[in-house]
mmCIF file of C-alpha atoms in Angstrom:
data_model
loop_
_atom_site.group_PDB
_atom_site.id
_atom_site.type_symbol
_atom_site.label_atom_id
_atom_site.label_comp_id
_atom_site.label_asym_id
_atom_site.label_seq_id
_atom_site.Cartn_x
_atom_site.Cartn_y
_atom_site.Cartn_z
ATOM 1 C CA UNK M 18 34.301 -52.256 -163.886
ATOM 2 C CA UNK M 19 35.202 -55.520 -165.178
ATOM 3 C CA UNK M 20 31.882 -56.161 -167.169
ATOM 4 C CA UNK M 21 32.243 -52.953 -168.906
ATOM 5 C CA UNK M 22 36.107 -53.450 -169.944
ATOM 6 C CA UNK M 23 35.224 -56.931 -171.071
ATOM 7 C CA UNK M 24 32.403 -55.389 -173.176
ATOM 8 C CA UNK M 25 34.779 -52.665 -174.702
ATOM 9 C CA UNK M 26 37.504 -55.047 -175.594
ATOM 10 C CA UNK M 27 34.797 -57.889 -177.069
ATOM 11 C CA UNK M 28 33.567 -55.138 -179.132
ATOM 12 C CA UNK M 29 36.759 -54.163 -180.463
ATOM 13 C CA UNK M 30 38.106 -51.348 -178.960
ATOM 14 C CA UNK M 31 41.418 -50.208 -178.932
ATOM 15 C CA UNK M 32 42.884 -51.703 -175.679
ATOM 16 C CA UNK M 33 45.545 -48.995 -175.783
ATOM 17 C CA UNK M 34 42.737 -46.632 -175.712
ATOM 18 C CA UNK M 35 41.001 -47.953 -172.790
ATOM 19 C CA UNK M 36 44.613 -48.073 -171.018
ATOM 20 C CA UNK M 37 45.002 -44.448 -171.698
ATOM 21 C CA UNK M 38 41.408 -43.937 -170.121
ATOM 22 C CA UNK M 39 42.536 -45.954 -166.945
ATOM 23 C CA UNK M 40 45.794 -44.101 -166.881
ATOM 24 C CA UNK M 41 43.836 -40.652 -166.446
ATOM 25 C CA UNK M 42 41.236 -42.319 -164.251
ATOM 26 C CA UNK M 43 43.894 -42.872 -161.745
ATOM 27 C CA UNK M 44 45.395 -39.775 -162.066
ATOM 28 C CA UNK M 45 42.280 -37.770 -161.960
ATOM 29 C CA UNK M 46 39.869 -39.617 -160.152
ATOM 30 C CA UNK M 47 42.090 -41.392 -157.337
ATOM 31 C CA UNK M 48 45.324 -39.358 -157.335
ATOM 32 C CA UNK M 49 47.019 -39.016 -153.999
ATOM 33 C CA UNK M 50 44.131 -40.791 -152.272
ATOM 34 C CA UNK M 51 46.208 -43.788 -153.641
ATOM 35 C CA UNK M 52 49.266 -42.989 -155.424
ATOM 36 C CA UNK M 53 49.740 -46.511 -156.538
ATOM 37 C CA UNK M 54 46.934 -46.618 -158.893
ATOM 38 C CA UNK M 55 48.879 -44.706 -161.277
ATOM 39 C CA UNK M 56 51.552 -46.894 -161.342
ATOM 40 C CA UNK M 57 49.532 -49.991 -161.553
ATOM 41 C CA UNK M 58 47.451 -48.317 -164.703
ATOM 42 C CA UNK M 59 50.846 -47.526 -166.277
ATOM 43 C CA UNK M 60 51.902 -50.816 -165.899
ATOM 44 C CA UNK M 61 48.840 -52.367 -167.297
ATOM 45 C CA UNK M 62 49.144 -49.614 -170.030
ATOM 46 C CA UNK M 63 52.490 -51.136 -170.575
ATOM 47 C CA UNK M 64 52.148 -54.716 -170.208
ATOM 48 C CA UNK M 65 49.067 -54.551 -172.414
ATOM 49 C CA UNK M 66 51.372 -52.769 -175.197
ATOM 50 C CA UNK M 67 53.959 -55.628 -174.584
ATOM 51 C CA UNK M 68 51.723 -58.625 -174.832
ATOM 52 C CA UNK M 69 49.102 -57.423 -177.180
ATOM 53 C CA UNK M 70 45.898 -59.152 -176.877
ATOM 54 C CA UNK M 71 44.290 -61.186 -176.090
ATOM 55 C CA UNK M 72 46.629 -61.444 -173.307
ATOM 56 C CA UNK M 73 46.438 -57.836 -172.502
ATOM 57 C CA UNK M 74 42.737 -58.247 -171.334
ATOM 58 C CA UNK M 75 43.998 -59.371 -167.601
ATOM 59 C CA UNK M 76 46.296 -56.884 -167.250
ATOM 60 C CA UNK M 77 43.665 -54.265 -167.892
ATOM 61 C CA UNK M 78 41.280 -56.154 -165.912
ATOM 62 C CA UNK M 79 43.646 -56.130 -163.026
ATOM 63 C CA UNK M 80 44.145 -52.384 -163.321
ATOM 64 C CA UNK M 81 40.289 -51.921 -163.494
ATOM 65 C CA UNK M 82 39.618 -54.092 -160.645
ATOM 66 C CA UNK M 83 42.701 -52.128 -158.459
ATOM 67 C CA UNK M 84 41.107 -48.356 -159.710
ATOM 68 C CA UNK M 85 37.274 -49.587 -159.076
ATOM 69 C CA UNK M 86 38.585 -50.524 -155.194
ATOM 70 C CA UNK M 87 41.035 -47.893 -154.729
ATOM 71 C CA UNK M 88 39.896 -44.845 -152.551
ATOM 72 C CA UNK M 89 38.778 -41.755 -154.553
ATOM 73 C CA UNK M 90 39.882 -38.144 -154.767
ATOM 74 C CA UNK M 91 40.157 -35.541 -157.382
ATOM 75 C CA UNK M 92 42.031 -33.567 -155.372
ATOM 76 C CA UNK M 93 45.174 -33.424 -157.678
ATOM 77 C CA UNK M 94 42.794 -32.488 -160.706
ATOM 78 C CA UNK M 95 41.201 -29.404 -158.870
ATOM 79 C CA UNK M 96 44.904 -28.268 -157.492
ATOM 80 C CA UNK M 97 45.972 -28.102 -161.028
ATOM 81 C CA UNK M 98 42.645 -26.225 -162.551
ATOM 82 C CA UNK M 99 42.979 -23.412 -159.445
ATOM 83 C CA UNK M 100 46.833 -23.252 -160.523
ATOM 84 C CA UNK M 101 46.106 -23.182 -164.258
ATOM 85 C CA UNK M 102 43.645 -20.405 -163.598
ATOM 86 C CA UNK M 103 46.150 -18.564 -161.749
ATOM 87 C CA UNK M 104 48.871 -19.259 -164.307
ATOM 88 C CA UNK M 105 46.653 -17.875 -167.120
ATOM 89 C CA UNK M 106 45.493 -14.894 -164.929
ATOM 90 C CA UNK M 107 49.308 -13.996 -163.693
ATOM 91 C CA UNK M 108 51.204 -15.543 -166.104
ATOM 92 C CA UNK M 109 53.625 -12.570 -166.582
ATOM 93 C CA UNK M 110 54.559 -13.053 -162.737
ATOM 94 C CA UNK M 111 58.363 -13.677 -162.711
ATOM 95 C CA UNK M 112 60.179 -16.484 -160.433
ATOM 96 C CA UNK M 113 61.083 -14.643 -157.144
ATOM 97 C CA UNK M 114 64.964 -14.057 -157.159
ATOM 98 C CA UNK M 115 65.502 -16.543 -154.144
ATOM 99 C CA UNK M 116 64.070 -19.300 -156.088
ATOM 100 C CA UNK M 117 66.464 -18.498 -159.132
ATOM 101 C CA UNK M 118 69.779 -20.596 -159.682
ATOM 102 C CA UNK M 119 72.799 -18.378 -159.639
ATOM 103 C CA UNK M 120 75.507 -20.442 -161.802
ATOM 104 C CA UNK M 121 77.294 -17.355 -162.848
ATOM 105 C CA UNK M 122 79.001 -14.403 -160.829
ATOM 106 C CA UNK M 123 76.482 -11.952 -162.654
ATOM 107 C CA UNK M 124 73.433 -14.025 -161.639
ATOM 108 C CA UNK M 125 74.604 -14.025 -157.859
ATOM 109 C CA UNK M 126 75.366 -10.248 -158.031
ATOM 110 C CA UNK M 127 71.773 -9.712 -159.466
ATOM 111 C CA UNK M 128 70.520 -11.711 -156.147
ATOM 112 C CA UNK M 129 69.775 -14.964 -157.795
ATOM 113 C CA UNK M 130 69.143 -17.621 -154.990
ATOM 114 C CA UNK M 131 69.966 -15.046 -152.355
ATOM 115 C CA UNK M 132 67.596 -16.037 -149.036
ATOM 116 C CA UNK M 133 67.140 -19.407 -150.477
ATOM 117 C CA UNK M 134 66.461 -21.594 -147.435
ATOM 118 C CA UNK M 135 67.432 -25.311 -148.002
ATOM 119 C CA UNK M 136 65.040 -27.403 -146.153
ATOM 120 C CA UNK M 137 67.714 -30.126 -145.515
ATOM 121 C CA UNK M 138 69.630 -27.509 -143.440
ATOM 122 C CA UNK M 139 66.662 -27.257 -141.219
ATOM 123 C CA UNK M 140 66.069 -29.811 -138.021
ATOM 124 C CA UNK M 141 62.578 -30.416 -139.312
ATOM 125 C CA UNK M 142 63.039 -29.916 -142.861
ATOM 126 C CA UNK M 143 60.547 -27.166 -143.218
ATOM 127 C CA UNK M 144 61.263 -23.714 -144.325
ATOM 128 C CA UNK M 145 59.312 -20.610 -144.207
ATOM 129 C CA UNK M 146 60.215 -19.797 -147.646
ATOM 130 C CA UNK M 147 57.591 -18.276 -149.943
ATOM 131 C CA UNK M 148 57.843 -20.139 -153.555
ATOM 132 C CA UNK M 149 54.981 -18.434 -155.221
ATOM 133 C CA UNK M 150 55.231 -14.871 -156.551
ATOM 134 C CA UNK M 151 54.186 -11.796 -154.223
ATOM 135 C CA UNK M 152 50.949 -11.693 -155.990
ATOM 136 C CA UNK M 153 49.788 -15.482 -155.058
ATOM 137 C CA UNK M 154 51.917 -15.065 -151.688
ATOM 138 C CA UNK M 155 50.158 -18.056 -149.432
ATOM 139 C CA UNK M 156 47.580 -19.474 -151.981
ATOM 140 C CA UNK M 157 47.656 -23.120 -151.632
ATOM 141 C CA UNK M 158 46.159 -25.084 -154.386
ATOM 142 C CA UNK M 159 46.060 -28.695 -153.243
ATOM 143 C CA UNK M 160 43.584 -29.659 -150.579
ATOM 144 C CA UNK M 161 43.849 -33.219 -149.620
ATOM 145 C CA UNK M 162 40.950 -35.175 -148.349
ATOM 146 C CA UNK M 163 40.642 -37.365 -145.653
ATOM 147 C CA UNK M 164 40.462 -40.574 -147.974
ATOM 148 C CA UNK M 165 43.464 -43.042 -148.548
ATOM 149 C CA UNK M 166 46.748 -41.780 -148.328
ATOM 150 C CA UNK M 167 45.665 -38.022 -148.618
ATOM 151 C CA UNK M 168 45.106 -38.311 -144.987
ATOM 152 C CA UNK M 169 48.808 -38.993 -144.421
ATOM 153 C CA UNK M 170 49.516 -35.631 -146.671
ATOM 154 C CA UNK M 171 47.301 -33.582 -144.955
ATOM 155 C CA UNK M 172 48.729 -34.445 -141.868
ATOM 156 C CA UNK M 173 52.206 -33.612 -143.421
ATOM 157 C CA UNK M 174 50.665 -30.250 -144.363
ATOM 158 C CA UNK M 175 48.995 -29.518 -141.443
ATOM 159 C CA UNK M 176 51.966 -30.374 -139.248
ATOM 160 C CA UNK M 177 54.386 -28.060 -141.636
ATOM 161 C CA UNK M 178 51.956 -25.287 -141.504
ATOM 162 C CA UNK M 179 51.873 -25.547 -137.295
ATOM 163 C CA UNK M 180 55.778 -25.659 -137.450
ATOM 164 C CA UNK M 181 55.975 -22.284 -139.613
ATOM 165 C CA UNK M 182 53.453 -20.783 -137.736
ATOM 166 C CA UNK M 183 55.046 -21.528 -134.393
ATOM 167 C CA UNK M 184 58.254 -20.332 -135.828
ATOM 168 C CA UNK M 185 57.064 -16.923 -136.887
ATOM 169 C CA UNK M 186 54.948 -16.153 -133.381
ATOM 170 C CA UNK M 187 58.369 -16.657 -132.071
ATOM 171 C CA UNK M 188 57.762 -20.053 -129.914
ATOM 172 C CA UNK M 189 59.711 -22.248 -132.253
ATOM 173 C CA UNK M 190 63.252 -22.592 -132.908
ATOM 174 C CA UNK M 191 64.340 -23.276 -136.443
#
């Protein structure tokens, strides 16, 4: 990673173009396996923009090394692709009424916000509320891997799913 970075910079490539690619790499190929990767890449971009070249080369190198050694996952990228596909296919689906804000009396009369479940009111901080349009109910877009921090995200999602299943089967209490 350091060699290719140096080769591009020494050949005259725009350092902010390289920084842009590092930011994209952090989000697309590392994602939530190491959420800090995006922060590091954006910081390198900001540092390079702020101090310019040639001093920016070390910020870019630091980011390149961090990203090269981070756990990899494209689950965020895949989740977006699946959601975008559904958004194009079902773009006219209205936002469910219970998710709509009701700042006026008329909106309240139209049931905006009715049956909204506030997670902070629940002991576990979990609701069974469906947040997708009816035609997409139950769809999951994000499938975290077992790599890096995604292992923790997966543990959380699985735990919440267990709580929801127990409640719907009558074994749990909300």
